[in-house]
Short mmCIF file of C-alpha atoms and ligand atoms in Angstrom, two decimals:
data_model
loop_
_atom_site.label_atom_id
_atom_site.label_comp_id
_atom_site.label_asym_id
_atom_site.label_seq_id
_atom_site.Cartn_x
_atom_site.Cartn_y
_atom_site.Cartn_z
CA MET A 1 -235.63 -216.80 -206.05
CA ASN A 2 -236.38 -218.63 -209.25
CA LYS A 3 -233.74 -221.25 -208.71
CA HIS A 4 -234.01 -224.85 -209.82
CA TYR A 5 -232.15 -227.77 -208.37
CA ILE A 6 -231.38 -231.43 -208.86
CA VAL A 7 -231.18 -233.68 -205.83
CA ALA A 8 -229.06 -236.84 -205.75
CA LEU A 9 -230.03 -239.55 -203.28
CA ASP A 10 -226.87 -241.51 -202.47
CA GLN A 11 -227.76 -244.65 -200.53
CA GLY A 12 -224.42 -246.13 -199.43
CA THR A 13 -223.37 -249.09 -197.33
CA THR A 14 -222.79 -247.07 -194.19
CA SER A 15 -225.05 -244.06 -194.69
CA CYS A 16 -227.79 -242.28 -196.61
CA ARG A 17 -226.91 -238.97 -198.17
CA ALA A 18 -228.87 -236.36 -200.08
CA LEU A 19 -226.99 -233.78 -202.15
CA LEU A 20 -228.31 -230.59 -203.64
CA PHE A 21 -226.99 -229.52 -207.07
CA ASP A 22 -227.74 -226.15 -208.66
CA ALA A 23 -228.93 -225.68 -212.24
CA ALA A 24 -225.29 -225.63 -213.40
CA GLY A 25 -224.72 -229.05 -211.80
CA GLN A 26 -222.55 -227.74 -208.95
CA PRO A 27 -223.03 -229.24 -205.46
CA VAL A 28 -224.39 -226.68 -203.01
CA GLY A 29 -225.51 -228.74 -200.03
CA VAL A 30 -225.46 -232.14 -198.37
CA ALA A 31 -227.20 -234.00 -195.54
CA GLN A 32 -226.10 -237.38 -194.27
CA GLN A 33 -227.08 -239.98 -191.71
CA GLU A 34 -225.69 -243.41 -190.88
CA ILE A 35 -227.76 -246.58 -191.01
CA THR A 36 -227.62 -249.57 -188.64
CA GLN A 37 -225.39 -252.49 -189.60
CA TYR A 38 -226.65 -255.88 -188.43
CA PHE A 39 -224.21 -258.80 -188.05
CA PRO A 40 -226.48 -261.67 -186.92
CA GLN A 41 -223.84 -264.35 -187.54
CA PRO A 42 -220.17 -264.38 -188.61
CA GLY A 43 -220.03 -263.45 -192.30
CA TRP A 44 -223.61 -262.14 -192.37
CA VAL A 45 -224.39 -258.45 -192.96
CA GLU A 46 -227.91 -257.02 -193.03
CA HIS A 47 -229.72 -253.68 -193.30
CA ASP A 48 -233.30 -252.82 -192.43
CA PRO A 49 -235.11 -251.79 -195.67
CA ASP A 50 -237.60 -249.61 -193.77
CA GLU A 51 -234.74 -247.83 -192.00
CA ILE A 52 -233.03 -247.27 -195.38
CA TRP A 53 -236.22 -245.66 -196.72
CA GLU A 54 -236.95 -243.56 -193.63
CA THR A 55 -233.34 -242.39 -193.30
CA GLN A 56 -233.18 -241.52 -196.99
CA LEU A 57 -236.38 -239.49 -196.70
CA GLY A 58 -235.08 -237.92 -193.49
CA VAL A 59 -231.86 -236.63 -195.08
CA LEU A 60 -233.83 -235.30 -198.06
CA ASP A 61 -236.10 -233.44 -195.67
CA ARG A 62 -233.15 -232.02 -193.73
CA LEU A 63 -231.40 -230.98 -196.94
CA VAL A 64 -234.36 -228.96 -198.26
CA ARG A 65 -235.05 -227.39 -194.85
CA GLU A 66 -231.46 -226.35 -194.21
CA HIS A 67 -231.15 -224.85 -197.68
CA HIS A 68 -234.67 -223.35 -197.77
CA VAL A 69 -235.56 -225.15 -200.98
CA ASP A 70 -239.20 -225.31 -202.01
CA PRO A 71 -239.74 -228.93 -203.26
CA SER A 72 -241.43 -227.57 -206.40
CA ARG A 73 -238.00 -226.14 -207.32
CA ILE A 74 -236.47 -229.60 -207.52
CA SER A 75 -236.42 -230.38 -211.25
CA ALA A 76 -235.43 -234.02 -210.81
CA LEU A 77 -234.10 -236.70 -208.50
CA GLY A 78 -231.14 -238.95 -209.30
CA ILE A 79 -230.54 -242.14 -207.34
CA THR A 80 -227.27 -243.95 -206.75
CA ASN A 81 -226.89 -246.89 -204.43
CA GLN A 82 -224.82 -249.60 -202.77
CA ARG A 83 -224.94 -252.34 -205.36
CA GLU A 84 -226.07 -256.00 -205.19
CA THR A 85 -227.75 -255.61 -201.76
CA THR A 86 -230.96 -257.59 -201.99
CA ILE A 87 -234.49 -256.81 -200.77
CA LEU A 88 -237.70 -258.82 -201.21
CA TRP A 89 -241.05 -257.30 -200.35
CA ASN A 90 -244.77 -258.01 -200.66
CA ARG A 91 -246.31 -256.01 -203.48
CA LYS A 92 -249.70 -255.85 -201.74
CA THR A 93 -248.66 -254.81 -198.24
CA GLY A 94 -245.40 -253.06 -199.16
CA ARG A 95 -243.71 -254.92 -196.29
CA PRO A 96 -240.19 -256.35 -196.76
CA ILE A 97 -240.14 -260.09 -195.98
CA GLY A 98 -236.95 -259.68 -193.98
CA ARG A 99 -233.84 -257.56 -193.68
CA ALA A 100 -231.82 -256.69 -196.77
CA ILE A 101 -228.89 -259.03 -197.39
CA VAL A 102 -225.93 -256.70 -197.95
CA TRP A 103 -223.38 -257.19 -200.74
CA GLN A 104 -220.65 -258.05 -198.21
CA ASP A 105 -222.66 -260.98 -196.83
CA ARG A 106 -220.99 -264.40 -197.39
CA ARG A 107 -223.83 -266.71 -196.33
CA THR A 108 -224.59 -267.93 -199.86
CA ALA A 109 -221.21 -269.63 -200.41
CA PRO A 110 -222.96 -273.06 -200.59
CA GLU A 111 -225.40 -271.77 -203.26
CA CYS A 112 -222.35 -270.53 -205.20
CA GLU A 113 -220.63 -273.91 -204.88
CA SER A 114 -223.67 -275.63 -206.37
CA LEU A 115 -223.67 -273.23 -209.35
CA LYS A 116 -220.01 -274.12 -209.91
CA THR A 117 -220.73 -277.83 -209.59
CA ALA A 118 -223.51 -277.42 -212.16
CA GLY A 119 -220.78 -276.25 -214.55
CA LEU A 120 -222.07 -272.70 -214.89
CA THR A 121 -218.83 -270.75 -214.35
CA GLU A 122 -218.14 -270.09 -218.03
CA TYR A 123 -221.80 -269.52 -218.95
CA ILE A 124 -222.11 -266.94 -216.16
CA ARG A 125 -218.90 -265.22 -217.17
CA GLN A 126 -219.96 -264.94 -220.80
CA THR A 127 -223.58 -263.88 -220.23
CA THR A 128 -223.40 -261.77 -217.07
CA GLY A 129 -219.72 -260.74 -217.06
CA LEU A 130 -219.51 -261.83 -213.41
CA VAL A 131 -217.72 -264.47 -211.39
CA ILE A 132 -219.67 -266.88 -209.16
CA ASP A 133 -219.48 -265.25 -205.74
CA PRO A 134 -221.87 -264.54 -202.83
CA TYR A 135 -221.27 -260.83 -203.56
CA PHE A 136 -223.96 -260.72 -206.31
CA SER A 137 -227.74 -260.67 -205.77
CA GLY A 138 -228.88 -263.93 -207.44
CA THR A 139 -227.90 -266.38 -204.70
CA LYS A 140 -229.15 -263.95 -202.04
CA ILE A 141 -232.65 -263.98 -203.62
CA ARG A 142 -232.56 -267.76 -203.68
CA TRP A 143 -231.51 -267.88 -200.04
CA MET A 144 -234.42 -265.66 -198.97
CA LEU A 145 -236.95 -267.68 -200.97
CA ASP A 146 -235.59 -270.90 -199.44
CA HIS A 147 -235.21 -269.71 -195.85
CA VAL A 148 -237.90 -267.13 -195.08
CA GLU A 149 -241.11 -268.86 -194.05
CA GLY A 150 -243.85 -268.62 -196.64
CA ALA A 151 -241.62 -266.83 -199.16
CA ARG A 152 -241.76 -269.51 -201.87
CA GLU A 153 -245.54 -269.71 -201.74
CA ALA A 154 -245.89 -265.92 -201.81
CA ALA A 155 -243.52 -265.81 -204.80
CA ARG A 156 -245.56 -268.48 -206.57
CA ARG A 157 -248.74 -266.46 -206.01
CA GLY A 158 -246.97 -263.49 -207.61
CA ASP A 159 -247.05 -261.45 -204.40
CA LEU A 160 -243.31 -260.86 -204.02
CA LEU A 161 -241.03 -258.29 -205.63
CA PHE A 162 -237.25 -258.26 -205.72
CA GLY A 163 -235.14 -255.17 -205.90
CA THR A 164 -231.66 -253.86 -205.30
CA VAL A 165 -231.74 -250.69 -203.18
CA ASP A 166 -232.46 -248.44 -206.20
CA SER A 167 -235.62 -250.44 -207.03
CA TRP A 168 -236.76 -250.37 -203.41
CA LEU A 169 -236.37 -246.58 -203.23
CA ILE A 170 -238.10 -246.05 -206.60
CA TRP A 171 -241.00 -248.26 -205.51
CA LYS A 172 -241.35 -246.35 -202.21
CA LEU A 173 -240.98 -242.92 -203.87
CA THR A 174 -243.65 -243.74 -206.45
CA GLU A 175 -245.93 -245.38 -203.85
CA GLY A 176 -245.74 -248.74 -205.58
CA ARG A 177 -246.42 -247.45 -209.08
CA VAL A 178 -242.97 -248.20 -210.54
CA HIS A 179 -241.03 -251.44 -210.05
CA ALA A 180 -237.87 -250.79 -212.05
CA THR A 181 -234.10 -250.76 -211.99
CA ASP A 182 -231.48 -249.46 -214.41
CA TYR A 183 -229.08 -251.51 -216.56
CA SER A 184 -226.03 -250.87 -214.37
CA ASN A 185 -227.76 -252.29 -211.28
CA ALA A 186 -229.38 -255.15 -213.22
CA SER A 187 -225.96 -256.25 -214.45
CA ARG A 188 -224.91 -257.04 -210.83
CA THR A 189 -227.68 -259.53 -210.06
CA LEU A 190 -226.25 -262.70 -211.66
CA LEU A 191 -229.62 -262.98 -213.45
CA PHE A 192 -229.10 -260.48 -216.24
CA ASN A 193 -227.91 -261.51 -219.67
CA VAL A 194 -225.76 -258.61 -220.82
CA GLN A 195 -225.28 -260.11 -224.30
CA LYS A 196 -229.07 -259.97 -224.82
CA MET A 197 -229.73 -257.09 -222.40
CA ALA A 198 -232.57 -259.06 -220.80
CA TRP A 199 -233.21 -261.27 -217.77
CA ASP A 200 -231.70 -264.70 -218.43
CA GLU A 201 -234.14 -267.61 -218.37
CA ARG A 202 -231.54 -270.28 -217.77
CA LEU A 203 -230.10 -268.48 -214.75
CA GLN A 204 -233.60 -267.77 -213.41
CA ASN A 205 -234.27 -271.52 -213.59
CA GLU A 206 -230.94 -272.47 -212.04
CA LEU A 207 -231.52 -270.05 -209.17
CA ASP A 208 -235.25 -270.79 -208.99
CA VAL A 209 -236.25 -267.12 -209.24
CA PRO A 210 -239.68 -266.55 -210.88
CA SER A 211 -239.97 -263.77 -213.49
CA SER A 212 -242.78 -262.10 -211.55
CA LEU A 213 -240.19 -260.98 -208.94
CA LEU A 214 -237.97 -259.10 -211.32
CA PRO A 215 -238.08 -255.34 -211.96
CA GLU A 216 -238.36 -253.76 -215.37
CA VAL A 217 -234.94 -252.63 -216.60
CA ARG A 218 -234.75 -249.05 -217.86
CA ASP A 219 -232.15 -246.62 -219.22
CA SER A 220 -229.92 -245.11 -216.50
CA SER A 221 -230.87 -241.64 -217.69
CA GLY A 222 -234.62 -241.82 -218.20
CA ASP A 223 -238.07 -242.01 -216.70
CA PHE A 224 -238.50 -243.78 -213.34
CA GLY A 225 -241.78 -242.11 -212.38
CA GLU A 226 -242.53 -239.28 -210.00
CA PHE A 227 -242.22 -238.59 -206.31
CA ALA A 228 -245.28 -236.72 -205.05
CA TRP A 229 -244.05 -234.75 -202.04
CA ARG A 230 -245.47 -231.73 -200.27
CA GLY A 231 -247.57 -230.61 -203.18
CA ALA A 232 -244.73 -231.05 -205.68
CA ARG A 233 -244.33 -233.77 -208.31
CA ILE A 234 -240.63 -234.48 -208.62
CA PRO A 235 -239.54 -236.62 -211.61
CA ILE A 236 -237.02 -239.41 -210.97
CA ARG A 237 -234.73 -239.29 -213.99
CA GLY A 238 -231.33 -240.83 -213.21
CA VAL A 239 -230.40 -244.18 -211.63
CA ALA A 240 -227.03 -246.01 -211.46
CA GLY A 241 -225.08 -248.22 -209.07
CA ASP A 242 -222.52 -246.28 -207.02
CA GLN A 243 -219.33 -247.22 -208.89
CA GLN A 244 -220.89 -246.74 -212.33
CA ALA A 245 -222.33 -243.41 -211.17
CA ALA A 246 -218.84 -242.39 -210.04
CA LEU A 247 -217.46 -243.34 -213.49
CA PHE A 248 -220.12 -241.12 -215.07
CA GLY A 249 -219.58 -238.35 -212.51
CA GLN A 250 -215.86 -238.41 -213.33
CA GLY A 251 -216.72 -237.87 -217.01
CA CYS A 252 -215.17 -241.17 -218.14
CA PHE A 253 -217.38 -241.28 -221.24
CA ALA A 254 -214.92 -242.66 -223.80
CA PRO A 255 -213.36 -246.13 -224.07
CA GLY A 256 -210.09 -246.37 -222.14
CA MET A 257 -211.00 -243.75 -219.56
CA ALA A 258 -210.82 -244.97 -215.98
CA LYS A 259 -211.42 -243.89 -212.42
CA ASN A 260 -210.18 -245.28 -209.14
CA THR A 261 -212.04 -244.72 -205.89
CA TYR A 262 -209.72 -245.01 -202.87
CA GLY A 263 -212.01 -245.89 -199.97
CA THR A 264 -211.97 -248.81 -197.55
CA GLY A 265 -211.06 -250.84 -200.62
CA CYS A 266 -210.35 -249.54 -204.10
CA PHE A 267 -212.82 -249.73 -206.98
CA LEU A 268 -211.32 -249.35 -210.42
CA LEU A 269 -213.58 -249.06 -213.44
CA MET A 270 -212.53 -248.58 -217.03
CA ASN A 271 -214.95 -247.64 -219.79
CA THR A 272 -214.79 -250.18 -222.65
CA GLY A 273 -217.25 -248.29 -224.89
CA ASP A 274 -219.81 -250.39 -226.71
CA LYS A 275 -217.73 -253.53 -226.14
CA PHE A 276 -218.76 -255.95 -223.40
CA CYS A 277 -215.50 -257.68 -222.40
CA PRO A 278 -215.95 -260.79 -220.21
CA SER A 279 -212.57 -261.16 -218.54
CA PRO A 280 -210.29 -264.18 -218.56
CA ALA A 281 -208.12 -262.45 -215.91
CA GLY A 282 -210.82 -262.55 -213.24
CA LEU A 283 -211.98 -258.96 -213.57
CA ILE A 284 -215.68 -258.22 -213.79
CA ALA A 285 -217.37 -256.99 -216.97
CA THR A 286 -220.37 -254.82 -216.32
CA VAL A 287 -222.83 -252.35 -217.82
CA ALA A 288 -221.61 -248.82 -217.16
CA TRP A 289 -224.95 -247.21 -218.10
CA ARG A 290 -227.49 -247.12 -220.91
CA ILE A 291 -228.62 -243.78 -222.32
CA ARG A 292 -231.23 -243.36 -225.06
CA GLY A 293 -231.07 -247.05 -225.83
CA ARG A 294 -227.26 -247.12 -226.15
CA ALA A 295 -225.30 -249.13 -223.62
CA GLN A 296 -221.72 -248.51 -222.58
CA TYR A 297 -219.74 -251.15 -220.75
CA ALA A 298 -216.90 -251.23 -218.26
CA VAL A 299 -214.40 -253.60 -216.72
CA GLU A 300 -214.05 -253.50 -212.98
CA GLY A 301 -211.43 -254.68 -210.53
CA SER A 302 -211.31 -254.21 -206.81
CA VAL A 303 -208.58 -254.03 -204.22
CA LEU A 304 -209.94 -255.58 -201.02
CA ILE A 305 -207.81 -253.70 -198.50
CA ALA A 306 -206.87 -250.08 -199.27
CA GLY A 307 -207.85 -247.32 -196.78
CA ALA A 308 -208.60 -250.19 -194.38
CA ALA A 309 -204.84 -250.78 -194.12
CA LEU A 310 -204.46 -247.27 -192.67
CA GLN A 311 -207.30 -247.95 -190.26
CA TRP A 312 -205.33 -251.02 -189.15
CA LEU A 313 -202.22 -248.88 -188.52
CA ARG A 314 -204.37 -246.51 -186.48
CA ASP A 315 -206.67 -248.90 -184.59
CA GLY A 316 -204.83 -252.22 -184.72
CA LEU A 317 -201.18 -251.24 -184.32
CA GLY A 318 -201.76 -247.80 -182.80
CA ILE A 319 -198.82 -246.25 -184.72
CA LEU A 320 -200.89 -243.64 -186.59
CA ASP A 321 -203.02 -240.82 -185.13
CA SER A 322 -205.35 -240.45 -188.09
CA ALA A 323 -205.52 -241.65 -191.68
CA ALA A 324 -204.77 -238.10 -192.82
CA SER A 325 -201.55 -237.86 -190.79
CA SER A 326 -200.11 -240.73 -192.86
CA GLU A 327 -199.19 -238.12 -195.48
CA GLN A 328 -196.88 -236.19 -193.17
CA MET A 329 -195.40 -239.37 -191.73
CA ALA A 330 -194.67 -240.75 -195.19
CA ARG A 331 -192.77 -237.56 -195.99
CA GLN A 332 -190.81 -237.81 -192.73
CA ALA A 333 -189.80 -241.40 -193.48
CA GLY A 334 -187.13 -240.26 -195.91
CA GLU A 335 -186.03 -241.64 -199.22
CA ALA A 336 -185.12 -245.19 -198.23
CA ASP A 337 -187.36 -247.89 -199.68
CA ASP A 338 -186.33 -250.81 -197.52
CA VAL A 339 -189.74 -251.64 -196.14
CA CYS A 340 -192.55 -253.23 -198.13
CA VAL A 341 -196.04 -253.93 -196.74
CA VAL A 342 -198.44 -256.35 -198.45
CA PRO A 343 -201.86 -255.90 -196.78
CA ALA A 344 -203.24 -259.28 -197.87
CA PHE A 345 -205.38 -259.42 -194.73
CA ALA A 346 -208.16 -261.30 -196.50
CA GLY A 347 -206.15 -262.95 -199.27
CA LEU A 348 -205.42 -261.21 -202.55
CA GLY A 349 -207.90 -260.33 -205.31
CA ALA A 350 -207.18 -259.55 -208.98
CA PRO A 351 -204.92 -260.61 -210.57
CA TYR A 352 -203.66 -263.11 -207.95
CA TRP A 353 -206.93 -264.58 -206.64
CA ASP A 354 -205.29 -266.29 -203.69
CA MET A 355 -207.53 -266.53 -200.65
CA TYR A 356 -204.69 -268.26 -198.79
CA ALA A 357 -202.32 -265.29 -199.03
CA ARG A 358 -201.82 -263.29 -195.83
CA GLY A 359 -200.32 -259.90 -195.06
CA ALA A 360 -196.65 -259.31 -194.32
CA ILE A 361 -194.07 -256.60 -193.69
CA PHE A 362 -190.75 -257.16 -195.45
CA GLY A 363 -187.31 -255.55 -195.18
CA LEU A 364 -187.27 -254.83 -191.45
CA THR A 365 -183.93 -253.89 -189.90
CA ARG A 366 -182.90 -252.74 -186.41
CA ASP A 367 -183.40 -249.09 -187.38
CA THR A 368 -186.82 -249.44 -189.06
CA ASN A 369 -189.20 -246.89 -187.59
CA ARG A 370 -192.94 -246.48 -187.66
CA ALA A 371 -192.85 -243.71 -190.28
CA GLN A 372 -191.30 -246.18 -192.73
CA ILE A 373 -194.03 -248.72 -192.02
CA VAL A 374 -196.71 -246.05 -192.52
CA LYS A 375 -195.11 -244.97 -195.80
CA ALA A 376 -194.89 -248.53 -197.09
CA THR A 377 -198.53 -249.19 -196.12
CA LEU A 378 -199.67 -246.09 -197.97
CA GLU A 379 -197.64 -247.13 -201.01
CA SER A 380 -199.31 -250.55 -200.99
CA LEU A 381 -202.54 -248.86 -202.17
CA ALA A 382 -200.70 -247.64 -205.25
CA PHE A 383 -198.99 -250.99 -205.89
CA GLN A 384 -202.28 -252.90 -205.69
CA THR A 385 -203.93 -250.37 -208.03
CA GLN A 386 -201.10 -250.89 -210.48
CA ASP A 387 -201.63 -254.67 -210.39
CA VAL A 388 -205.34 -254.31 -211.22
CA LEU A 389 -204.59 -251.86 -214.03
CA ALA A 390 -202.06 -254.29 -215.48
CA ALA A 391 -204.77 -256.98 -215.53
CA MET A 392 -207.13 -254.52 -217.25
CA ARG A 393 -204.52 -253.74 -219.86
CA ALA A 394 -203.94 -257.44 -220.51
CA ASP A 395 -207.70 -258.01 -220.86
CA THR A 396 -208.70 -255.05 -222.97
CA GLY A 397 -205.48 -254.15 -224.77
CA ILE A 398 -206.16 -250.54 -223.75
CA GLU A 399 -203.28 -248.35 -222.54
CA LEU A 400 -204.53 -245.96 -219.90
CA GLU A 401 -203.56 -242.34 -220.57
CA ARG A 402 -204.51 -240.85 -217.22
CA LEU A 403 -206.20 -242.00 -214.04
CA ARG A 404 -209.06 -240.03 -212.47
CA VAL A 405 -209.34 -240.46 -208.72
CA ASP A 406 -211.77 -239.93 -205.86
CA GLY A 407 -212.63 -241.38 -202.44
CA GLY A 408 -211.28 -240.63 -198.94
CA ALA A 409 -207.63 -241.58 -199.48
CA ALA A 410 -207.42 -239.65 -202.79
CA ALA A 411 -207.02 -236.58 -200.55
CA ASN A 412 -203.52 -237.85 -199.72
CA ASP A 413 -201.03 -235.93 -201.91
CA TYR A 414 -198.13 -238.22 -201.11
CA LEU A 415 -200.14 -241.27 -202.24
CA MET A 416 -201.38 -239.57 -205.42
CA GLN A 417 -197.86 -238.49 -206.42
CA PHE A 418 -196.53 -241.98 -205.76
CA GLN A 419 -199.40 -243.42 -207.82
CA ALA A 420 -198.56 -241.18 -210.77
CA ASP A 421 -194.86 -242.06 -210.44
CA LEU A 422 -195.53 -245.76 -210.32
CA LEU A 423 -197.96 -245.81 -213.27
CA GLY A 424 -195.98 -243.32 -215.33
CA ILE A 425 -199.19 -241.46 -216.25
CA PRO A 426 -200.88 -238.36 -214.79
CA VAL A 427 -203.29 -238.80 -211.90
CA GLU A 428 -206.15 -236.31 -211.95
CA ARG A 429 -208.12 -235.24 -208.88
CA PRO A 430 -211.40 -233.41 -209.63
CA ALA A 431 -212.62 -230.31 -207.80
CA VAL A 432 -215.85 -232.13 -206.93
CA ILE A 433 -214.74 -235.21 -205.03
CA GLU A 434 -218.38 -236.42 -204.65
CA SER A 435 -218.24 -238.29 -207.96
CA THR A 436 -220.99 -240.78 -207.08
CA ALA A 437 -223.68 -238.21 -206.31
CA GLN A 438 -222.40 -236.01 -209.14
CA GLY A 439 -222.93 -238.93 -211.53
CA ALA A 440 -226.51 -239.50 -210.38
CA ALA A 441 -227.30 -235.78 -210.70
CA ASN A 442 -225.64 -235.62 -214.12
CA LEU A 443 -227.69 -238.60 -215.38
CA ALA A 444 -230.91 -236.97 -214.13
CA GLY A 445 -230.08 -233.58 -215.69
CA LEU A 446 -229.17 -235.28 -218.96
CA ALA A 447 -232.63 -236.87 -219.12
CA LEU A 448 -234.22 -233.45 -218.59
CA GLY A 449 -232.10 -231.93 -221.35
CA LEU A 450 -230.40 -229.52 -218.92
CA TRP A 451 -227.02 -230.48 -220.40
CA ASP A 452 -225.40 -232.97 -222.75
CA GLN A 453 -222.31 -235.13 -222.28
CA GLU A 454 -220.07 -232.66 -224.10
CA GLU A 455 -221.09 -229.94 -221.72
CA LEU A 456 -220.50 -232.20 -218.75
CA GLU A 457 -217.01 -232.87 -220.09
CA ARG A 458 -216.32 -229.15 -220.55
CA ARG A 459 -217.63 -228.32 -217.12
CA ARG A 460 -215.41 -230.72 -215.20
CA ARG A 461 -212.88 -228.92 -213.04
CA ILE A 462 -209.63 -230.52 -212.05
CA GLU A 463 -208.37 -229.57 -208.62
CA ARG A 464 -204.90 -231.02 -209.14
CA THR A 465 -203.00 -233.17 -211.61
CA PHE A 466 -200.10 -235.26 -210.30
CA THR A 467 -197.49 -235.64 -213.02
CA PRO A 468 -195.10 -238.60 -212.98
CA MET A 469 -191.58 -237.57 -211.95
CA MET A 470 -189.94 -240.92 -211.34
CA LYS A 471 -187.41 -242.31 -213.79
CA GLU A 472 -188.10 -245.70 -215.34
CA PRO A 473 -185.24 -247.59 -213.60
CA GLN A 474 -186.53 -246.53 -210.20
CA ARG A 475 -190.07 -247.43 -211.19
CA ALA A 476 -188.89 -250.84 -212.33
CA ALA A 477 -187.02 -251.35 -209.04
CA HIS A 478 -190.18 -250.53 -207.07
CA ARG A 479 -192.22 -252.98 -209.14
CA ALA A 480 -189.64 -255.74 -208.78
CA ARG A 481 -189.53 -255.28 -205.00
CA TRP A 482 -193.35 -255.33 -204.73
CA ASN A 483 -193.63 -258.41 -206.96
CA LYS A 484 -191.07 -260.22 -204.84
CA ALA A 485 -192.94 -259.33 -201.66
CA VAL A 486 -196.30 -260.46 -203.09
CA GLN A 487 -194.82 -263.79 -204.19
CA ARG A 488 -193.75 -264.44 -200.62
CA THR A 489 -197.24 -263.87 -199.21
CA LEU A 490 -199.02 -266.25 -201.62
CA HIS A 491 -200.32 -269.60 -200.29
CA TRP A 492 -199.27 -268.64 -196.76
CA LEU A 493 -202.16 -270.65 -195.29
CA GLU A 494 -202.51 -274.32 -196.08
CA PRO A 495 -205.84 -275.03 -197.80
CA GLU A 496 -207.90 -277.31 -195.58
CA GLY A 497 -208.12 -280.86 -196.86
CA PRO A 498 -211.45 -282.54 -197.65
P1 ADP B 1 -215.78 -245.66 -197.83
O1 ADP B 1 -216.71 -245.00 -198.81
O2 ADP B 1 -215.25 -247.00 -198.26
O3 ADP B 1 -216.30 -245.66 -196.41
P2 ADP B 1 -214.18 -243.22 -197.97
O4 ADP B 1 -214.12 -242.83 -199.39
O5 ADP B 1 -215.00 -242.41 -197.03
O6 ADP B 1 -214.46 -244.77 -197.80
O7 ADP B 1 -212.66 -243.23 -197.43
C1 ADP B 1 -212.35 -243.66 -196.14
C2 ADP B 1 -211.05 -244.47 -196.16
O8 ADP B 1 -210.00 -243.64 -196.64
C3 ADP B 1 -210.64 -244.95 -194.78
O9 ADP B 1 -210.28 -246.32 -194.89
C4 ADP B 1 -209.44 -244.11 -194.40
O10 ADP B 1 -208.47 -244.90 -193.74
C5 ADP B 1 -208.91 -243.61 -195.72
N1 ADP B 1 -208.45 -242.21 -195.68
C6 ADP B 1 -209.19 -241.12 -195.41
N2 ADP B 1 -208.43 -240.00 -195.48
C7 ADP B 1 -207.18 -240.40 -195.82
C8 ADP B 1 -205.94 -239.72 -196.08
N3 ADP B 1 -205.84 -238.41 -196.01
N4 ADP B 1 -204.88 -240.48 -196.42
C9 ADP B 1 -204.98 -241.82 -196.52
N5 ADP B 1 -206.12 -242.50 -196.30
C10 ADP B 1 -207.20 -241.81 -195.95
#
């Protein structure tokens, strides 16, 4: 019973998970629990930082009990987290000054407008790689300082600390000894100058965020202190935001390698090596990770509505029993490609950036049945992915050779085959679909010297590769039909006048 383990703490938007990895880096156990979502006003989304901490500790406890693991056998912890979600707390009392403002929260649109009016769009793109949007942490910090009673004064006295969820967990785990984040999380705050790899003074001034709030930024695979727990001292050695952790977990170590996570939305990240590539096409440039002082970068594009479109078929239209049954229905729908669904429920993201677009179903005839609508909806995930990849190619000049996939909808064989056909490159599904937690565990093990990146690459197991079968003329016909459909959804709403 001389086994050693690595534990990954995966703090996501909907739940906290703890995963147990053996000394060979294979997952051997998981515990999970949901956290409360607060929606105090339309467009607002909050979490309770204390609940995040207690739930995260609770799933860790359950994991070690269920698998009879002595905490002294845990060689290291890795942390991966929902990104951009913002927490402020008092360094003396350890109390959060309010609920966490979640990445999805739109309340800081006015703060974003004033950054745009101040002419900062291009500066922010060049220094942070980001676009001005409520999504990122900077305007959320400002909002809390401006709206929570006494916050400004406490910040001025040096009593407040800011952190994304990783920093909050590290601070709690180390009992206030370490206030740190990693480069991948720092690069999502709107305050981090990626060109200089340091907090940006100009943006701190523009957003009125004092330096004393900001965590120290450390390598993603490195020393984040220790968690003293039940007589054991467990080193924290790996930290990365969830999508970057998934890129690492998928072994996308070289420039041009990319992964797509098919969840509620899709998150596509492509490694751009040691090149930071601020995007003219409206993609995001970000730090992938930094290891032993060497940073790697990535470009990122998201599809707003992916798996959510299947949830709409199931819950909204009631024409689908479960997301998983879409596979069988798509196969039943037959060969005809008359129907085309554009799920622009919330406008369209990259590369269209049209918030006035709305969803539509095209090509309906008297004999259209629900299977055809399900098939076309499923295919819309692949079409939208293709659009983002085309923008990435235009931006980086990199031709993708294969696409690595994960997330709930990547289990759908029909979708994966169609994706390979449409892109004309192989689509690769790994044996371990938990890429995010795998990435955090791999970063932690790397810091301990349990393995190196070459070994991680060798160790990856592919469950299935989907090889493109479609001929180019058919592929071109699909693309032309999709493009035509998208064009007809653009500017559907009239922008409101001043
Ligand atoms: P998230 O992390 O965003 O919650 P998950 O990775 O858990 O998402 O994936 C859940 C999403 O994937 C849901 O939107 C669901 O509709 C979709 N989904 C799950 N299984 C399938 C499937 N077999 N085929 C298609 N879509 C699926």
